[in-house]
Amino acid sequence: MVFSNNDEGLINKKLPKELLLRIFSFLDIVTLCRCAQISKAWNILALDGSNWQRIDLFNFQTDVEGRVVENISKRCGGFLRKLSLRGCIGVGDSSLKTFAQNCRNIEHLNLNGCTKITDSTCYSLSRFCSKLKHIQNYCHELVSLNLQSCSHITDEGVVQICRGCHRLQALCVSGCSNLTDAALTALGLNCPRLQILEAARCSHLTDAGFTLLARNCHELEKMDLEECILITDSTLIQLSIHCPKLQALSLSHCELITDDGILHLSNSTCGHERLRVLELDNCLLITDAALEHLEHCRGLERLELYDCQQVTRAGIKRMRAQLPHVKVHAYFAPVTPPTAVGGSGQRLCRCCVVL
């Protein structure tokens, strides 16, 4: 039905714009598109971003190309919360980058079957879409995913990713503070090829989750666990037993880690043969005894010890006598008048040590 100008004018005069928009909000996208062809006034109403908060393009998958997604993103902008591009094989990285830049309030995104997308799309989503809660992509070739600081990501989102991406090798969820051991369980059960895990500031993760991860992901080479404040030496014991390829490990601000955990790490296969970088900043229970244990790590290249208050300069010197090539970064709080550098067993005054 096509309205005459008089009919259109009468309808628009009788009903305020807010009420018309409310009526339009109940229409599906096909009907909205038809309404948009009635008149200029209805075109504006039908294409108002508030009517396009949830979009499912599965029924149009064969017709949807990148420009369609770009136009939708420009039209919907910050209104769009949920988008399904399931089966839209014509959509690639470029259009999804535009989408990510325009639709920063997106919470649910389904990319199942979008075979043209690569890690570039994951980078765009992680950079611009901080409110994203679910990614459903089932991209079986995906090997790297960066979700850093996507603070609304939940365990459910990570579970969905892991179930569809069994070849995943690198995952960054640093700053995803809602994650729990359920996310680690999903990784352990579905992603045996995992080599890199960055989970800094995920303060709900515990030894139980890392135990299951370590027992199933034997290819791990790099782990950033900074501020995973609940983990203890138990995590280090499991990594020592099951992850012989571990090369870099950050445990900064993991204040429950002790010398005993470092002992197990140092005596393991990874400690003897692979470990290159170890960060222990602000691990308050670490003492010079841990440095003695680390003398077994012949390949160690860098050691971070900022604010390890029980570590002394003398302890560092003894370790470096055995490992002359290692670079040690440490900070010593003032315990003597700041007139000179202390001698053996004393701590430096307000300075960083790079030895």
Short mmCIF file of C-alpha atoms in Angstrom, two decimals:
data_model
loop_
_atom_site.label_atom_id
_atom_site.label_comp_id
_atom_site.label_asym_id
_atom_site.label_seq_id
_atom_site.Cartn_x
_atom_site.Cartn_y
_atom_site.Cartn_z
CA MET A 1 0.00 0.00 0.00
CA VAL A 2 1.31 3.40 -1.00
CA PHE A 3 0.02 6.41 0.84
CA SER A 4 -0.72 9.68 -0.83
CA ASN A 5 0.98 12.79 0.39
CA ASN A 6 -2.20 13.84 2.18
CA ASP A 7 -2.59 10.48 3.94
CA GLU A 8 1.05 10.52 4.96
CA GLY A 9 0.79 14.02 6.24
CA LEU A 10 -2.32 13.19 8.26
CA ILE A 11 -0.71 10.15 9.88
CA ASN A 12 2.43 12.03 10.74
CA LYS A 13 0.43 14.89 12.18
CA LYS A 14 -1.84 12.70 14.29
CA LEU A 15 0.93 10.53 15.75
CA PRO A 16 4.06 12.02 17.31
CA LYS A 17 7.42 10.79 16.07
CA GLU A 18 8.16 9.03 19.35
CA LEU A 19 5.00 6.91 19.04
CA LEU A 20 5.70 6.10 15.40
CA LEU A 21 9.21 4.99 16.30
CA ARG A 22 7.78 2.81 19.03
CA ILE A 23 5.43 1.15 16.52
CA PHE A 24 8.28 0.67 14.05
CA SER A 25 10.40 -0.96 16.76
CA PHE A 26 8.17 -4.07 16.63
CA LEU A 27 8.81 -4.65 12.92
CA ASP A 28 11.30 -7.12 11.50
CA ILE A 29 14.01 -5.94 9.15
CA VAL A 30 12.15 -6.99 6.00
CA THR A 31 9.11 -4.96 6.97
CA LEU A 32 11.27 -2.04 7.99
CA CYS A 33 12.93 -2.05 4.59
CA ARG A 34 9.51 -2.08 2.88
CA CYS A 35 8.29 0.79 5.06
CA ALA A 36 11.42 2.73 4.16
CA GLN A 37 10.24 2.75 0.53
CA ILE A 38 6.84 4.34 1.29
CA SER A 39 7.96 7.91 1.66
CA LYS A 40 10.81 10.10 2.79
CA ALA A 41 9.28 10.51 6.24
CA TRP A 42 8.83 6.79 6.70
CA ASN A 43 12.27 6.15 5.31
CA ILE A 44 13.71 8.25 8.10
CA LEU A 45 11.56 6.50 10.70
CA ALA A 46 12.21 2.97 9.42
CA LEU A 47 15.95 3.46 9.19
CA ASP A 48 16.30 5.17 12.55
CA GLY A 49 19.10 3.46 14.43
CA SER A 50 16.89 2.73 17.44
CA ASN A 51 14.92 0.25 15.31
CA TRP A 52 18.05 -1.70 14.43
CA GLN A 53 19.36 -2.87 17.78
CA ARG A 54 19.10 -6.57 16.88
CA ILE A 55 19.76 -7.81 13.35
CA ASP A 56 19.87 -11.35 11.98
CA LEU A 57 20.95 -11.58 8.34
CA PHE A 58 21.01 -15.38 8.10
CA ASN A 59 18.03 -15.49 5.71
CA PHE A 60 19.87 -13.10 3.37
CA GLN A 61 23.30 -14.67 3.65
CA THR A 62 23.79 -15.22 -0.07
CA ASP A 63 23.08 -11.54 -0.79
CA VAL A 64 25.00 -9.90 2.04
CA GLU A 65 28.31 -8.42 0.98
CA GLY A 66 30.75 -6.26 2.87
CA ARG A 67 29.16 -2.98 1.81
CA VAL A 68 25.85 -4.07 3.33
CA VAL A 69 27.49 -4.54 6.72
CA GLU A 70 29.27 -1.20 6.38
CA ASN A 71 26.01 0.60 5.54
CA ILE A 72 24.23 -1.06 8.45
CA SER A 73 27.00 -0.03 10.82
CA LYS A 74 26.83 3.58 9.66
CA ARG A 75 23.05 3.62 9.99
CA CYS A 76 22.84 1.87 13.37
CA GLY A 77 25.97 3.19 15.03
CA GLY A 78 25.87 2.95 18.79
CA PHE A 79 22.30 1.58 18.82
CA LEU A 80 23.27 -1.87 17.56
CA ARG A 81 23.59 -4.47 20.32
CA LYS A 82 23.22 -7.81 18.53
CA LEU A 83 24.20 -8.85 15.01
CA SER A 84 24.17 -12.26 13.38
CA LEU A 85 26.13 -12.66 10.15
CA ARG A 86 25.84 -16.43 10.26
CA GLY A 87 26.56 -17.87 6.83
CA CYS A 88 27.46 -14.52 5.25
CA ILE A 89 30.48 -15.74 3.31
CA GLY A 90 30.82 -12.47 1.40
CA VAL A 91 31.78 -10.48 4.51
CA GLY A 92 35.49 -9.94 5.15
CA ASP A 93 37.93 -8.16 7.42
CA SER A 94 37.67 -4.70 5.86
CA SER A 95 33.92 -4.36 6.30
CA LEU A 96 34.06 -5.77 9.82
CA LYS A 97 36.73 -3.24 10.74
CA THR A 98 34.34 -0.48 9.64
CA PHE A 99 31.59 -2.20 11.59
CA ALA A 100 33.74 -2.36 14.74
CA GLN A 101 34.61 1.32 14.48
CA ASN A 102 30.97 2.38 14.09
CA CYS A 103 29.17 -0.05 16.41
CA ARG A 104 31.14 0.14 19.63
CA ASN A 105 28.21 -0.90 21.83
CA ILE A 106 27.83 -4.30 20.16
CA GLU A 107 27.39 -7.06 22.77
CA HIS A 108 26.55 -10.19 20.76
CA LEU A 109 28.18 -11.03 17.44
CA ASN A 110 27.74 -14.24 15.47
CA LEU A 111 30.27 -14.83 12.68
CA ASN A 112 29.58 -18.52 12.19
CA GLY A 113 30.57 -19.50 8.65
CA CYS A 114 32.16 -16.17 7.74
CA THR A 115 35.06 -17.91 6.06
CA LYS A 116 36.76 -14.75 4.75
CA ILE A 117 37.56 -13.26 8.13
CA THR A 118 41.00 -13.63 9.70
CA ASP A 119 42.76 -12.58 12.88
CA SER A 120 42.51 -9.00 11.62
CA THR A 121 38.81 -8.99 12.48
CA CYS A 122 39.56 -10.22 15.98
CA TYR A 123 42.04 -7.38 16.38
CA SER A 124 39.45 -4.82 15.25
CA LEU A 125 36.83 -6.19 17.63
CA SER A 126 39.23 -6.21 20.56
CA ARG A 127 40.32 -2.63 19.82
CA PHE A 128 36.94 -0.98 19.31
CA CYS A 129 34.23 -3.18 20.84
CA SER A 130 34.93 -3.15 24.56
CA LYS A 131 31.35 -4.12 25.46
CA LEU A 132 31.40 -7.34 23.47
CA LYS A 133 30.13 -10.29 25.52
CA HIS A 134 29.83 -13.15 23.00
CA ILE A 135 31.76 -13.95 19.93
CA GLN A 136 30.42 -16.92 18.01
CA ASN A 137 32.61 -17.39 14.99
CA TYR A 138 33.45 -21.09 14.69
CA CYS A 139 36.38 -20.19 12.47
CA HIS A 140 38.17 -23.49 12.51
CA GLU A 141 41.37 -21.99 11.12
CA LEU A 142 41.63 -19.25 13.76
CA VAL A 143 44.97 -19.45 15.57
CA SER A 144 45.23 -16.09 17.36
CA LEU A 145 42.62 -14.02 19.19
CA ASN A 146 43.15 -10.80 21.13
CA LEU A 147 40.32 -9.74 23.46
CA GLN A 148 42.42 -7.54 25.71
CA SER A 149 40.36 -5.22 27.94
CA CYS A 150 37.04 -6.47 26.57
CA SER A 151 35.80 -6.24 30.13
CA HIS A 152 32.30 -7.52 29.35
CA ILE A 153 33.52 -10.85 27.99
CA THR A 154 32.23 -13.70 30.16
CA ASP A 155 33.02 -17.40 30.53
CA GLU A 156 30.21 -18.21 28.12
CA GLY A 157 31.85 -16.19 25.38
CA VAL A 158 35.21 -17.91 25.86
CA VAL A 159 33.52 -21.32 25.95
CA GLN A 160 31.87 -20.62 22.59
CA ILE A 161 35.19 -19.53 21.10
CA CYS A 162 37.03 -22.60 22.35
CA ARG A 163 34.38 -25.02 21.10
CA GLY A 164 34.73 -23.69 17.58
CA CYS A 165 38.45 -22.89 17.42
CA HIS A 166 40.36 -26.07 18.22
CA ARG A 167 43.48 -24.81 16.46
CA LEU A 168 43.81 -21.76 18.66
CA GLN A 169 47.45 -21.11 19.54
CA ALA A 170 47.39 -17.65 21.13
CA LEU A 171 44.74 -16.04 23.29
CA CYS A 172 44.86 -12.71 25.08
CA VAL A 173 42.13 -12.08 27.65
CA SER A 174 44.09 -9.67 29.82
CA GLY A 175 41.74 -7.29 31.55
CA CYS A 176 38.70 -9.54 31.05
CA SER A 177 38.01 -9.43 34.75
CA ASN A 178 34.77 -11.45 34.67
CA LEU A 179 36.46 -14.68 33.64
CA THR A 180 36.66 -17.62 36.01
CA ASP A 181 38.10 -21.14 35.94
CA ALA A 182 35.30 -22.13 33.56
CA ALA A 183 37.16 -20.25 30.81
CA LEU A 184 40.41 -22.10 31.59
CA THR A 185 38.52 -25.39 31.60
CA ALA A 186 37.16 -24.65 28.12
CA LEU A 187 40.66 -23.86 26.89
CA GLY A 188 42.09 -27.01 28.37
CA LEU A 189 39.40 -29.27 26.95
CA ASN A 190 39.23 -27.74 23.46
CA CYS A 191 42.52 -26.03 22.58
CA PRO A 192 45.43 -28.48 23.03
CA ARG A 193 47.63 -26.46 20.64
CA LEU A 194 47.60 -23.36 22.83
CA GLN A 195 51.07 -21.80 23.03
CA ILE A 196 50.43 -18.31 24.39
CA LEU A 197 48.00 -17.29 27.11
CA GLU A 198 47.83 -13.73 28.36
CA ALA A 199 45.45 -13.50 31.31
CA ALA A 200 46.78 -10.54 33.28
CA ARG A 201 44.35 -8.96 35.75
CA CYS A 202 41.96 -11.91 35.63
CA SER A 203 41.73 -12.01 39.38
CA HIS A 204 39.11 -14.79 39.64
CA LEU A 205 41.32 -17.48 38.11
CA THR A 206 42.60 -20.10 40.55
CA ASP A 207 44.95 -23.07 40.81
CA ALA A 208 42.12 -25.43 39.87
CA GLY A 209 41.66 -23.83 36.47
CA PHE A 210 45.37 -23.64 35.70
CA THR A 211 45.82 -27.26 36.81
CA LEU A 212 43.36 -28.47 34.19
CA LEU A 213 44.87 -26.15 31.59
CA ALA A 214 48.43 -27.35 32.24
CA ARG A 215 47.42 -31.02 32.12
CA ASN A 216 45.91 -30.60 28.65
CA CYS A 217 47.94 -27.83 26.96
CA HIS A 218 51.49 -29.18 26.79
CA GLU A 219 52.56 -26.75 24.04
CA LEU A 220 52.40 -23.65 26.27
CA GLU A 221 55.40 -21.37 25.72
CA LYS A 222 54.35 -17.99 27.12
CA MET A 223 52.01 -17.14 29.98
CA ASP A 224 51.19 -13.74 31.44
CA LEU A 225 49.47 -14.28 34.79
CA GLU A 226 50.16 -10.87 36.30
CA GLU A 227 47.69 -10.02 39.06
CA CYS A 228 46.10 -13.46 39.04
CA ILE A 229 46.15 -12.97 42.77
CA LEU A 230 44.57 -16.29 43.78
CA ILE A 231 47.16 -18.62 42.31
CA THR A 232 49.73 -20.33 44.51
CA ASP A 233 52.74 -22.62 44.15
CA SER A 234 50.31 -25.33 43.08
CA THR A 235 49.98 -23.68 39.66
CA LEU A 236 53.76 -23.61 39.27
CA ILE A 237 54.01 -27.29 40.21
CA GLN A 238 51.50 -28.23 37.48
CA LEU A 239 53.23 -26.06 34.87
CA SER A 240 56.56 -27.61 35.85
CA ILE A 241 55.22 -31.12 35.34
CA HIS A 242 53.11 -30.72 32.22
CA CYS A 243 54.49 -27.75 30.22
CA PRO A 244 58.10 -28.53 29.24
CA LYS A 245 58.20 -25.88 26.50
CA LEU A 246 57.47 -22.88 28.76
CA GLN A 247 59.83 -20.02 27.89
CA ALA A 248 58.32 -16.88 29.43
CA LEU A 249 56.23 -16.56 32.57
CA SER A 250 54.91 -13.46 34.32
CA LEU A 251 53.81 -13.87 37.93
CA SER A 252 54.01 -10.23 38.95
CA HIS A 253 51.70 -9.31 41.83
CA CYS A 254 50.91 -12.98 42.47
CA GLU A 255 51.63 -12.49 46.13
CA LEU A 256 50.99 -16.10 47.19
CA ILE A 257 53.93 -17.45 45.17
CA THR A 258 56.83 -18.61 47.35
CA ASP A 259 60.38 -19.88 46.99
CA ASP A 260 59.02 -23.44 46.93
CA GLY A 261 57.11 -22.77 43.71
CA ILE A 262 60.25 -21.35 42.11
CA LEU A 263 62.13 -24.48 43.25
CA HIS A 264 59.74 -26.74 41.34
CA LEU A 265 59.90 -24.51 38.27
CA SER A 266 63.70 -24.40 38.34
CA ASN A 267 64.07 -28.17 38.66
CA SER A 268 61.68 -28.92 35.80
CA THR A 269 62.47 -29.63 32.16
CA CYS A 270 61.33 -26.17 31.13
CA GLY A 271 63.48 -24.63 33.87
CA HIS A 272 66.58 -26.48 32.79
CA GLU A 273 66.14 -26.14 29.04
CA ARG A 274 63.59 -23.51 27.99
CA LEU A 275 62.86 -20.76 30.51
CA ARG A 276 64.12 -17.40 29.24
CA VAL A 277 62.02 -14.76 31.02
CA LEU A 278 60.57 -14.77 34.54
CA GLU A 279 58.73 -11.81 36.06
CA LEU A 280 58.23 -11.81 39.82
CA ASP A 281 57.55 -8.15 40.53
CA ASN A 282 55.83 -7.56 43.86
CA CYS A 283 55.90 -11.23 44.87
CA LEU A 284 56.41 -10.42 48.51
CA LEU A 285 57.21 -13.96 49.70
CA ILE A 286 60.12 -14.41 47.30
CA THR A 287 63.55 -14.37 48.98
CA ASP A 288 67.17 -14.93 48.04
CA ALA A 289 66.47 -18.66 48.25
CA ALA A 290 64.45 -18.40 45.03
CA LEU A 291 67.47 -16.87 43.31
CA GLU A 292 69.57 -19.87 44.37
CA HIS A 293 66.98 -22.17 42.82
CA LEU A 294 67.03 -20.17 39.58
CA GLU A 295 70.74 -20.89 39.17
CA HIS A 296 69.59 -24.17 37.58
CA CYS A 297 67.89 -22.24 34.76
CA ARG A 298 70.91 -21.99 32.50
CA GLY A 299 68.99 -20.32 29.68
CA LEU A 300 67.44 -17.55 31.79
CA GLU A 301 67.94 -14.18 30.11
CA ARG A 302 65.76 -11.74 32.08
CA LEU A 303 64.48 -11.68 35.65
CA GLU A 304 62.11 -9.01 37.04
CA LEU A 305 62.20 -8.48 40.80
CA TYR A 306 60.74 -5.03 41.37
CA ASP A 307 59.42 -4.63 44.93
CA CYS A 308 60.44 -8.13 46.03
CA GLN A 309 61.22 -6.81 49.46
CA GLN A 310 62.98 -9.92 50.77
CA VAL A 311 65.43 -10.10 47.89
CA THR A 312 68.81 -8.48 48.54
CA ARG A 313 71.48 -7.13 46.28
CA ALA A 314 73.87 -9.72 47.67
CA GLY A 315 71.49 -12.48 46.62
CA ILE A 316 71.32 -11.09 43.10
CA LYS A 317 75.11 -10.93 42.90
CA ARG A 318 75.45 -14.53 43.98
CA MET A 319 73.00 -15.65 41.31
CA ARG A 320 74.73 -13.64 38.61
CA ALA A 321 78.03 -15.24 39.50
CA GLN A 322 76.44 -18.47 38.22
CA LEU A 323 74.39 -16.84 35.44
CA PRO A 324 76.50 -13.90 34.20
CA HIS A 325 74.37 -13.38 31.09
CA VAL A 326 71.05 -12.80 32.89
CA LYS A 327 69.66 -9.27 33.19
CA VAL A 328 68.05 -8.58 36.54
CA HIS A 329 65.68 -5.67 37.09
CA ALA A 330 64.95 -4.85 40.72
CA TYR A 331 63.96 -1.97 42.96
CA PHE A 332 65.24 -1.60 46.47
CA ALA A 333 63.45 0.65 48.95
CA PRO A 334 65.70 2.88 51.07
CA VAL A 335 66.86 1.34 54.32
CA THR A 336 69.95 3.51 54.81
CA PRO A 337 70.51 7.25 54.32
CA PRO A 338 70.47 8.02 50.59
CA THR A 339 74.10 9.03 50.45
CA ALA A 340 75.67 6.06 48.78
CA VAL A 341 75.06 2.63 47.40
CA GLY A 342 75.19 0.04 50.18
CA GLY A 343 77.76 -2.67 50.34
CA SER A 344 77.26 -6.39 50.48
CA GLY A 345 73.89 -7.37 51.87
CA GLN A 346 72.56 -3.78 51.86
CA ARG A 347 69.84 -2.41 49.63
CA LEU A 348 70.09 0.47 47.21
CA CYS A 349 68.45 3.77 47.99
CA ARG A 350 65.52 4.77 45.78
CA CYS A 351 66.82 3.28 42.60
CA CYS A 352 66.32 0.55 40.07
CA VAL A 353 69.02 -2.01 39.57
CA VAL A 354 69.78 -3.42 36.14
CA LEU A 355 72.56 -5.93 36.49
#
